[in-house]
PDB file of C-alpha atoms in Angstrom:
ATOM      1  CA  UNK B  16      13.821 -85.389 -77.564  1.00  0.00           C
ATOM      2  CA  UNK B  17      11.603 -85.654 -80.475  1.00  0.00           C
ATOM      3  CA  UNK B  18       8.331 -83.717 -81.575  1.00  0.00           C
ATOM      4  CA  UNK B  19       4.956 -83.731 -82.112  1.00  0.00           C
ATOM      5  CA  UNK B  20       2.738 -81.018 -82.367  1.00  0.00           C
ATOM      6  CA  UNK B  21      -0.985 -80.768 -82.053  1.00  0.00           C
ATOM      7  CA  UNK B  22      -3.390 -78.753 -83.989  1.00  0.00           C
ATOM      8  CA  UNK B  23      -5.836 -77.040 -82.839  1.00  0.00           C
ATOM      9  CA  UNK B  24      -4.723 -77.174 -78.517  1.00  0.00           C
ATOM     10  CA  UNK B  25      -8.911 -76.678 -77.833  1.00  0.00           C
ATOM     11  CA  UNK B  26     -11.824 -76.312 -79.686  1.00  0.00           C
ATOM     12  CA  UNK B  27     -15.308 -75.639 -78.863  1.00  0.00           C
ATOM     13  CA  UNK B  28     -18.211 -77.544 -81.248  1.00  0.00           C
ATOM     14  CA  UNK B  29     -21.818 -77.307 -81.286  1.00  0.00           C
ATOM     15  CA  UNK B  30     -23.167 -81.023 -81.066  1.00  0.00           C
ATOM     16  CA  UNK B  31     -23.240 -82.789 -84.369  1.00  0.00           C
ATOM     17  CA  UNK B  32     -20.429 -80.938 -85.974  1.00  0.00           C
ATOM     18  CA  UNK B  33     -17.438 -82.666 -86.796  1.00  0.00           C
ATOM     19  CA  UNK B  34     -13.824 -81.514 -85.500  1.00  0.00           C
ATOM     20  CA  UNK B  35     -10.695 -83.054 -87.226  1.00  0.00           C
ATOM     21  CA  UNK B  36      -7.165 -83.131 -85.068  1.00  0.00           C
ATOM     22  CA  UNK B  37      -3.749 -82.854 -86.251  1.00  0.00           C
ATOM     23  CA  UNK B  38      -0.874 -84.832 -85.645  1.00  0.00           C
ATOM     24  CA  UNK B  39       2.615 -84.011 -86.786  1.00  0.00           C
ATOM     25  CA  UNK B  40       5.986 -85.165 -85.972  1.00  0.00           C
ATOM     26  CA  UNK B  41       8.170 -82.406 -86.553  1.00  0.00           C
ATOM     27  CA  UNK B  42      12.288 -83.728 -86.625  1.00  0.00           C
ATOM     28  CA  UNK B  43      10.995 -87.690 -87.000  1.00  0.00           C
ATOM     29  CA  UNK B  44       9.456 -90.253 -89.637  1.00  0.00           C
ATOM     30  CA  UNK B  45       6.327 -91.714 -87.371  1.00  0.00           C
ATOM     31  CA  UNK B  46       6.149 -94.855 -89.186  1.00  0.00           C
ATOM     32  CA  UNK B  47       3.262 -95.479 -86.263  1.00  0.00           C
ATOM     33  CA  UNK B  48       1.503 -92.891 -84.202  1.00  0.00           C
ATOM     34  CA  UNK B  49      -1.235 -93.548 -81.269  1.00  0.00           C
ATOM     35  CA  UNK B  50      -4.718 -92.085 -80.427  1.00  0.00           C
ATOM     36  CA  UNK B  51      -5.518 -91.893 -76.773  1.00  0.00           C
ATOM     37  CA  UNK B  52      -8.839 -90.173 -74.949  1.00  0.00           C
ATOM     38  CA  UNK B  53      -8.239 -88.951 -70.841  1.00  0.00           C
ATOM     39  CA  UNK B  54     -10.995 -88.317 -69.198  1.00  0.00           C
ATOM     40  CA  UNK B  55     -10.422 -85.645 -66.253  1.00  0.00           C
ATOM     41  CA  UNK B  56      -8.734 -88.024 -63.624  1.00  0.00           C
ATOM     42  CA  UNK B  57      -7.987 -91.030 -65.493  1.00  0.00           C
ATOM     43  CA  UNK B  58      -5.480 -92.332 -67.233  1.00  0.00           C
ATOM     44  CA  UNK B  59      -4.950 -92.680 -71.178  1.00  0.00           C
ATOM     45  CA  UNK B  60      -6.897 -95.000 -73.178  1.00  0.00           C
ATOM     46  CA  UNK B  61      -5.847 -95.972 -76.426  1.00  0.00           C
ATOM     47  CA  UNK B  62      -8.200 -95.549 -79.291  1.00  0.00           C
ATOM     48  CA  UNK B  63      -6.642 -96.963 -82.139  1.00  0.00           C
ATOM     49  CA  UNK B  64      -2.896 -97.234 -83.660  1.00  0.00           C
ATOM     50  CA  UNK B  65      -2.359 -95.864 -86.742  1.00  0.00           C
ATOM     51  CA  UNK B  66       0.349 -96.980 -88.926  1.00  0.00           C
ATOM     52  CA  UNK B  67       1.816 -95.243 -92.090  1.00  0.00           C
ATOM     53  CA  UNK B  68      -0.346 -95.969 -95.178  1.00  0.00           C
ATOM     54  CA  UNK B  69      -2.292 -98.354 -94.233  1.00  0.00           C
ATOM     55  CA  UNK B  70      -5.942 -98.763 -92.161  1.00  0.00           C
ATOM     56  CA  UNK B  71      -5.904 -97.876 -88.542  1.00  0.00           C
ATOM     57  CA  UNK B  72      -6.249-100.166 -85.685  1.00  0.00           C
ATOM     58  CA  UNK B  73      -9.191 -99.799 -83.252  1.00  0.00           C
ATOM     59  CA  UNK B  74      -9.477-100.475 -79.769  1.00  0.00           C
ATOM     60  CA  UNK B  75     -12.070-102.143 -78.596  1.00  0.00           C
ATOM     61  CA  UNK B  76     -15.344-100.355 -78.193  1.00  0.00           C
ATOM     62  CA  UNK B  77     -14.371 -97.127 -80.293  1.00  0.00           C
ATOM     63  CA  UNK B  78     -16.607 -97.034 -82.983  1.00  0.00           C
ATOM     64  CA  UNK B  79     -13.999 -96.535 -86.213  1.00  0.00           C
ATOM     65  CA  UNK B  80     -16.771 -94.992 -88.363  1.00  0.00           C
ATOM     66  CA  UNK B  81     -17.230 -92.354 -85.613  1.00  0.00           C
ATOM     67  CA  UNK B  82     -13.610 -91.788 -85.099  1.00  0.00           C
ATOM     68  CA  UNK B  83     -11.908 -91.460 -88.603  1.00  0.00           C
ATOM     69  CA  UNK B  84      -8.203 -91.933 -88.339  1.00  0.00           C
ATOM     70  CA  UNK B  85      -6.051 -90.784 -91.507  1.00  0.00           C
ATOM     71  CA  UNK B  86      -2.193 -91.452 -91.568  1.00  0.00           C
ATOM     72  CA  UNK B  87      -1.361 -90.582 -95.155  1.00  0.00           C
ATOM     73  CA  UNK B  88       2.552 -89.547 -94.457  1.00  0.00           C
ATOM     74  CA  UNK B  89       4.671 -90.072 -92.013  1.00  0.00           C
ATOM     75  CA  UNK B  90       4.645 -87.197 -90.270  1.00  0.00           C
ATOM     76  CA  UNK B  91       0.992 -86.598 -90.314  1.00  0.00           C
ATOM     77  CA  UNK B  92      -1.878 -88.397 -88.882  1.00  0.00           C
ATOM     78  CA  UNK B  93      -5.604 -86.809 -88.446  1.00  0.00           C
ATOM     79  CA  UNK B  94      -8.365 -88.019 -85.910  1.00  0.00           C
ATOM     80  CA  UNK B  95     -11.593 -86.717 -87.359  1.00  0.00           C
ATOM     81  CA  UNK B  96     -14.820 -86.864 -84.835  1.00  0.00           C
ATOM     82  CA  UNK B  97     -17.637 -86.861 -86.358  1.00  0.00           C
ATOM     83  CA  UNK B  98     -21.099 -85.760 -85.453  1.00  0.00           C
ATOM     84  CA  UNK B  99     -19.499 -84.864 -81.764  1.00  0.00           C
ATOM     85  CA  UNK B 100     -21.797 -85.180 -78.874  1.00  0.00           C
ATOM     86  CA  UNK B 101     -21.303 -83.949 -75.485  1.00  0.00           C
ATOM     87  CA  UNK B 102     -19.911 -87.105 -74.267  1.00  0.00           C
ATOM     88  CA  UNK B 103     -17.475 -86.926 -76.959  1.00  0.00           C
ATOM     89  CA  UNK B 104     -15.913 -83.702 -75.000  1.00  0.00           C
ATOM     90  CA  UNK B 105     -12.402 -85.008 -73.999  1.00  0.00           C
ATOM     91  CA  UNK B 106      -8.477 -84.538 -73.791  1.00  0.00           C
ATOM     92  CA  UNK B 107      -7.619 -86.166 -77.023  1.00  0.00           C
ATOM     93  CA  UNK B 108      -3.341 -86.732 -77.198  1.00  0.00           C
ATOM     94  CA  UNK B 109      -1.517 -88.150 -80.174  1.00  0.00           C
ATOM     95  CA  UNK B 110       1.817 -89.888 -79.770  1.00  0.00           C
ATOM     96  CA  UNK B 111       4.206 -90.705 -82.329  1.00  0.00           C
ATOM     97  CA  UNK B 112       6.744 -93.438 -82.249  1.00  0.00           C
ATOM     98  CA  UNK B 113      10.170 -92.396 -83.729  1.00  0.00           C
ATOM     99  CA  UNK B 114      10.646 -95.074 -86.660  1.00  0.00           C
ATOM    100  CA  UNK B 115      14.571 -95.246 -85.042  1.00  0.00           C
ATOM    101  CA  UNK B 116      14.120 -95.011 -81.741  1.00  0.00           C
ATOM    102  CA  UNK B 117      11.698 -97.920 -82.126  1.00  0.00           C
ATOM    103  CA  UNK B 118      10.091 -98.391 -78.313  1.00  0.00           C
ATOM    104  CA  UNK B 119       9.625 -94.524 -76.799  1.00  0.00           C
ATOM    105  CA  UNK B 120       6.531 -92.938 -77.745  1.00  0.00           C
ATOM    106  CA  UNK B 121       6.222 -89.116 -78.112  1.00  0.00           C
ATOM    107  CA  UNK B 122       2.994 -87.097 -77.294  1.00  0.00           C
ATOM    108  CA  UNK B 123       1.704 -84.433 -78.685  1.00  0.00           C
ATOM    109  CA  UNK B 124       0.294 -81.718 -76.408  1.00  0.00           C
ATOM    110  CA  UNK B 125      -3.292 -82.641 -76.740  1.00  0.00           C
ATOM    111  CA  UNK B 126      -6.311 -81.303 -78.146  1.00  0.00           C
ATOM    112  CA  UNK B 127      -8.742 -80.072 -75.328  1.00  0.00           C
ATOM    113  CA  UNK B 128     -12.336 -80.811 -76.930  1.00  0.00           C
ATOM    114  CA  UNK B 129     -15.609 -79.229 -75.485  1.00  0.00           C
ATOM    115  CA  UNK B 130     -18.829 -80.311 -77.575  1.00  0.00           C
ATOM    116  CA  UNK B 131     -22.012 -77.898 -76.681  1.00  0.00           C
TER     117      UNK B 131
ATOM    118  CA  UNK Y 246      -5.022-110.534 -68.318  1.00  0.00           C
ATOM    119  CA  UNK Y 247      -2.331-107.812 -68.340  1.00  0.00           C
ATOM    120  CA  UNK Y 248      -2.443-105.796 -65.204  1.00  0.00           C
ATOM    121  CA  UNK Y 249      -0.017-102.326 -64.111  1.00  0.00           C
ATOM    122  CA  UNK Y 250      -0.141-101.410 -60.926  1.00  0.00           C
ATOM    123  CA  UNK Y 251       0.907 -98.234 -59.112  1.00  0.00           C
ATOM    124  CA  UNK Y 252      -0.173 -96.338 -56.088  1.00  0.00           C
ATOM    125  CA  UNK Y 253      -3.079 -93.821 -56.670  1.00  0.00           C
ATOM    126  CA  UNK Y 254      -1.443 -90.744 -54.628  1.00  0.00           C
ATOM    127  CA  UNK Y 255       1.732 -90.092 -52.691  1.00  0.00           C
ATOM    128  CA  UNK Y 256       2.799 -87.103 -51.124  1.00  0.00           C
ATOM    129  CA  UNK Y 257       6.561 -86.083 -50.210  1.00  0.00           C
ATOM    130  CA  UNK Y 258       8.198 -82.562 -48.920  1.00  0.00           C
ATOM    131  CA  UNK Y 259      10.509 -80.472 -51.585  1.00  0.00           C
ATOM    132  CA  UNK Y 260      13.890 -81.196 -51.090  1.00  0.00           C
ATOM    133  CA  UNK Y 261      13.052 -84.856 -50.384  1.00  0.00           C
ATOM    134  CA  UNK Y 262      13.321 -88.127 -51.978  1.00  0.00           C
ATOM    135  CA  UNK Y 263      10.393 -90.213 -53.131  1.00  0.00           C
ATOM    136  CA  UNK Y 264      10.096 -93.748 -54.787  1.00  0.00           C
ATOM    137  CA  UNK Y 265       7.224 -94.415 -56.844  1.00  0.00           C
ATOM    138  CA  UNK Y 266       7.005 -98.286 -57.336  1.00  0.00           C
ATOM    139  CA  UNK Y 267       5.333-100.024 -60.353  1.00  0.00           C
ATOM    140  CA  UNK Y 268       4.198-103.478 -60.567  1.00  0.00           C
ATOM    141  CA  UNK Y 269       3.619-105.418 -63.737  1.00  0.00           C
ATOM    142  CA  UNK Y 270       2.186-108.594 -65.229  1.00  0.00           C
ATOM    143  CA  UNK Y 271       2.187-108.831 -68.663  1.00  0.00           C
ATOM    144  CA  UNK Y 272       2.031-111.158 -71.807  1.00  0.00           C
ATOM    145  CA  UNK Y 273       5.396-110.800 -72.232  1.00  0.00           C
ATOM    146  CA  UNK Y 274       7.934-107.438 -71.529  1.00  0.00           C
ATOM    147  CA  UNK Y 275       9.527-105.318 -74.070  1.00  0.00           C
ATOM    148  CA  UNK Y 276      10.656-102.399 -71.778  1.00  0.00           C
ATOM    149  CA  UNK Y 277       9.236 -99.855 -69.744  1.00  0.00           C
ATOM    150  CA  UNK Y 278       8.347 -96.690 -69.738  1.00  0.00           C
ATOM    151  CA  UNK Y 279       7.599 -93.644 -67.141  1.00  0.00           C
ATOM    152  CA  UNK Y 280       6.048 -90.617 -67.897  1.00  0.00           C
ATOM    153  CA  UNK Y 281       5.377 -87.580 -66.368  1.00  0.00           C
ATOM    154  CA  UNK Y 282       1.880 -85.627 -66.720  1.00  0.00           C
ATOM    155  CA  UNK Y 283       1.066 -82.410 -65.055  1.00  0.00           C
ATOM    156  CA  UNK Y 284      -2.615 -81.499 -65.275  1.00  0.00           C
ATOM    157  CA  UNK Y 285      -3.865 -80.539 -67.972  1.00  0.00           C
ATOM    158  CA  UNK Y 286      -1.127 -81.498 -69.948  1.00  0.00           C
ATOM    159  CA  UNK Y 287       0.205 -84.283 -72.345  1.00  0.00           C
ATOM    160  CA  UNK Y 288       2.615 -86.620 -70.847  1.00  0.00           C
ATOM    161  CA  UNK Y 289       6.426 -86.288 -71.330  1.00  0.00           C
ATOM    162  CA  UNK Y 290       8.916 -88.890 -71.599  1.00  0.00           C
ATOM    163  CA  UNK Y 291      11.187 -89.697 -68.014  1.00  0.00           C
ATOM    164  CA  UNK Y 292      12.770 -92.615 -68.785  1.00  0.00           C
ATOM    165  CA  UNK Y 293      12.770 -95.904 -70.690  1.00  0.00           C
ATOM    166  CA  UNK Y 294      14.024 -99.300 -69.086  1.00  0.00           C
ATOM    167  CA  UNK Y 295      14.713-102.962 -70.796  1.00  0.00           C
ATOM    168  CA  UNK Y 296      17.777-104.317 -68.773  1.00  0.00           C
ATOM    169  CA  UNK Y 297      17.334-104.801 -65.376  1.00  0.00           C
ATOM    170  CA  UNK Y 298      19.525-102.182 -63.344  1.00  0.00           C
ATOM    171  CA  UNK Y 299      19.231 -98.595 -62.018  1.00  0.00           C
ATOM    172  CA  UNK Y 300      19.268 -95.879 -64.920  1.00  0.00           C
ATOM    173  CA  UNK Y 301      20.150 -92.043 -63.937  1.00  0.00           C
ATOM    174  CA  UNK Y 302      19.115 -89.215 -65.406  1.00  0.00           C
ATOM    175  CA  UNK Y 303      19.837 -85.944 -63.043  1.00  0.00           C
ATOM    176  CA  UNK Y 304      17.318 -85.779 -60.410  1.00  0.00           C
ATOM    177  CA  UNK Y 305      15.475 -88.744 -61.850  1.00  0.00           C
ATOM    178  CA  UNK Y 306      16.501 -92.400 -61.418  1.00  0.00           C
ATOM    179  CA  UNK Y 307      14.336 -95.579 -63.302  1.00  0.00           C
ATOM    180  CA  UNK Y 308      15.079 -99.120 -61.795  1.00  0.00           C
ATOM    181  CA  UNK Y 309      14.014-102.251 -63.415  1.00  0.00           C
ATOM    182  CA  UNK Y 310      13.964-106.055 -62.386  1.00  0.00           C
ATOM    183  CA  UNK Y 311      12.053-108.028 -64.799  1.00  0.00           C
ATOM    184  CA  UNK Y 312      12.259-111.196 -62.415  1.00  0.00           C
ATOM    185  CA  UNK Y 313      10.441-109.696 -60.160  1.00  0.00           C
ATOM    186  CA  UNK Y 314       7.948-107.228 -62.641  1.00  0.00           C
ATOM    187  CA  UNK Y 315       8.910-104.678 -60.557  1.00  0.00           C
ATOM    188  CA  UNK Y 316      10.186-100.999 -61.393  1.00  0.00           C
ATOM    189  CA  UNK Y 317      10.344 -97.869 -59.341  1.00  0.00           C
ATOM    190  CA  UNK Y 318      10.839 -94.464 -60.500  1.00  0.00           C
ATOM    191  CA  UNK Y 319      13.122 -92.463 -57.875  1.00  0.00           C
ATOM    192  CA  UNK Y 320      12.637 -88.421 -57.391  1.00  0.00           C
ATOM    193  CA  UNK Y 321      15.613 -86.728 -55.888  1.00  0.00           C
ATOM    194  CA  UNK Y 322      15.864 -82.988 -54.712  1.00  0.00           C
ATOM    195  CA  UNK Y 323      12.085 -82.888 -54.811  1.00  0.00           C
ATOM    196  CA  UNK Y 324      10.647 -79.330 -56.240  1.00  0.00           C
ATOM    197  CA  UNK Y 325       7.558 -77.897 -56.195  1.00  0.00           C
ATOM    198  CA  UNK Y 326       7.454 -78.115 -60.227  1.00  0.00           C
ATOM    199  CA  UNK Y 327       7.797 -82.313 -59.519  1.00  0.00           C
ATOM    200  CA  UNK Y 328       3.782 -82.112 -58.182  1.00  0.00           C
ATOM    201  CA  UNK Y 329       2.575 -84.591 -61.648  1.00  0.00           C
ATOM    202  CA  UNK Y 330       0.824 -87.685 -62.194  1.00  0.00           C
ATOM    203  CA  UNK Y 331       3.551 -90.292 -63.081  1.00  0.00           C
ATOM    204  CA  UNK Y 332       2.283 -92.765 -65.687  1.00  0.00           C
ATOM    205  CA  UNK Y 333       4.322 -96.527 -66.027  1.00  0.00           C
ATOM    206  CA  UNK Y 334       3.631 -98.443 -68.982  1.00  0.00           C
ATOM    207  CA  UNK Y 335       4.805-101.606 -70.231  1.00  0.00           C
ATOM    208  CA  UNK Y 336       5.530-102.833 -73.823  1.00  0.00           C
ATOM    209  CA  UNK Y 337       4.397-106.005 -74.170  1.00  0.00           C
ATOM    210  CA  UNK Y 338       5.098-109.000 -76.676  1.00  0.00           C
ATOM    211  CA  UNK Y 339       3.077-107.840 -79.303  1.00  0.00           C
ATOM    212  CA  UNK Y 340       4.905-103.987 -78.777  1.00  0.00           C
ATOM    213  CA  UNK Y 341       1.298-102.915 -77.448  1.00  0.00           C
ATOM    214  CA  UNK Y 342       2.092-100.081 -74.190  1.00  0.00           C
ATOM    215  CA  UNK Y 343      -0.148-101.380 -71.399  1.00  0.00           C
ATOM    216  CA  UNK Y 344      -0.687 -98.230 -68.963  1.00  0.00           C
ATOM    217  CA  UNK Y 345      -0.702 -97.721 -65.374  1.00  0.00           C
ATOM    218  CA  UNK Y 346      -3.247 -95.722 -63.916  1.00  0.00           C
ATOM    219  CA  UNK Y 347      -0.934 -93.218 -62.604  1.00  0.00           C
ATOM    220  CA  UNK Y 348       0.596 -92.342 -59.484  1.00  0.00           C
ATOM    221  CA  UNK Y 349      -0.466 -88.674 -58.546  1.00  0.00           C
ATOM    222  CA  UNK Y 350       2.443 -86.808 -56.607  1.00  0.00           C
ATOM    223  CA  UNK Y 351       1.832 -84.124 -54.294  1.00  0.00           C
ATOM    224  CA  UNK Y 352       5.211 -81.778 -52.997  1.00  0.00           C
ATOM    225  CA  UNK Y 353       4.438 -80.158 -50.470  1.00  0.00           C
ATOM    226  CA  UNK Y 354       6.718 -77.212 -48.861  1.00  0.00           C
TER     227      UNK Y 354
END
């Protein structure tokens, strides 16, 4: 199957820093790739879609000027948090939808974020 | 509203058979999905469904019947490596995935 890496697997912040996230698709175009947040027990929730070029698409209640989305290629997106608090402190996975295989999503192996 | 429902926990014995089932009602259907997620770990693609009918894949079988928003994900052979949370997810009209909850699997020997 396809894949998408994630960069870096955890990090550790001091509150108010900002941590940016990498998403890649490594053999695949992502024409469209996915932000989710999973909280210990829960399922996914999708922050915002991010298409190819063009703005992303929040969910609602995720504040977009908190959560900076980039997708300037298409094979890399970038989920920047800024000013992290401790609530921010999350499993944060990026999935990427193969522009040819149009319906199966691919996820990333998720970014483990602890803000102090 | 759209809704996805699943049980919240099952448990089997290895070398068993369990059926997860999946329930769905949704502004329209354009396939589904199940995933598999161990803890602390991303999910992983099982299986993807649009026709209705039984698809195999080894020890893993999907079934879909879109009359009836129904789908159940079928583990043969169980193994102790099978213990996951199994995620279903539906595309909907607008090719939005609307997520299950999860159905969290324990194997026991």
């Amino acid at each position: 199957g396809a894949v998408v890496s994630q960069h870096p697997s955890r990090v550790i912040c001091k509150s108010g820093t900002s941590v940016k996230i990498e998403c890649r698709s490594l053999d695949f175009q992502a024409t469209t790739m996915f932000w989710y947040r999973q909280f210990p027990k829960q399922s996914l929730m999708l922050m915002a879609t991010s298409n190819e070029g063009s703005k992303a698409t929040y969910e609602q209640g995720v504040e977009k000027d908190k959560f900076l989305i980039n997708h300037a290629s298409l094979t890399l997106s970038t989920l920047t948090v800024t000013s992290a608090h401790p609530e921010d402190s999350s499993f944060y996975i990026c999935s990427a939808r193969d522009g040819q295989s149009a319906e199966t999503q691919y996820f990333g192996p998720g970014t483990r974020l602890l803000v102090l | 509203g759209q809704n996805i429902d699943q049980p919240t926990e099952m448990t089997a014995t290895e070398g068993a058979i369990v059926q997860i089932n999946c329930t769905y009602q949704t502004s329209g259907f354009n396939g589904l999905f199940w995933y598999q997620q161990h803890a602390g770990e991303a999910p992983t693609f099982l299986s993807y469904n649009v026709l209705d009918g039984l698809e195999e894949k080894g020890r893993f079988s999907s079934f879909l019947s879109r009359s009836k928003g129904y789908s159940y994900l079928l583990l043969k052979e169980l193994q102790m490596k099978d213990s996951a949370s199994y995620l279903c997810a539906v595309t909907d009209s607008n090719y939005q995935l609307i997520w299950g909850a999860g159905t969290k699997l324990i194997i026991k020997p």
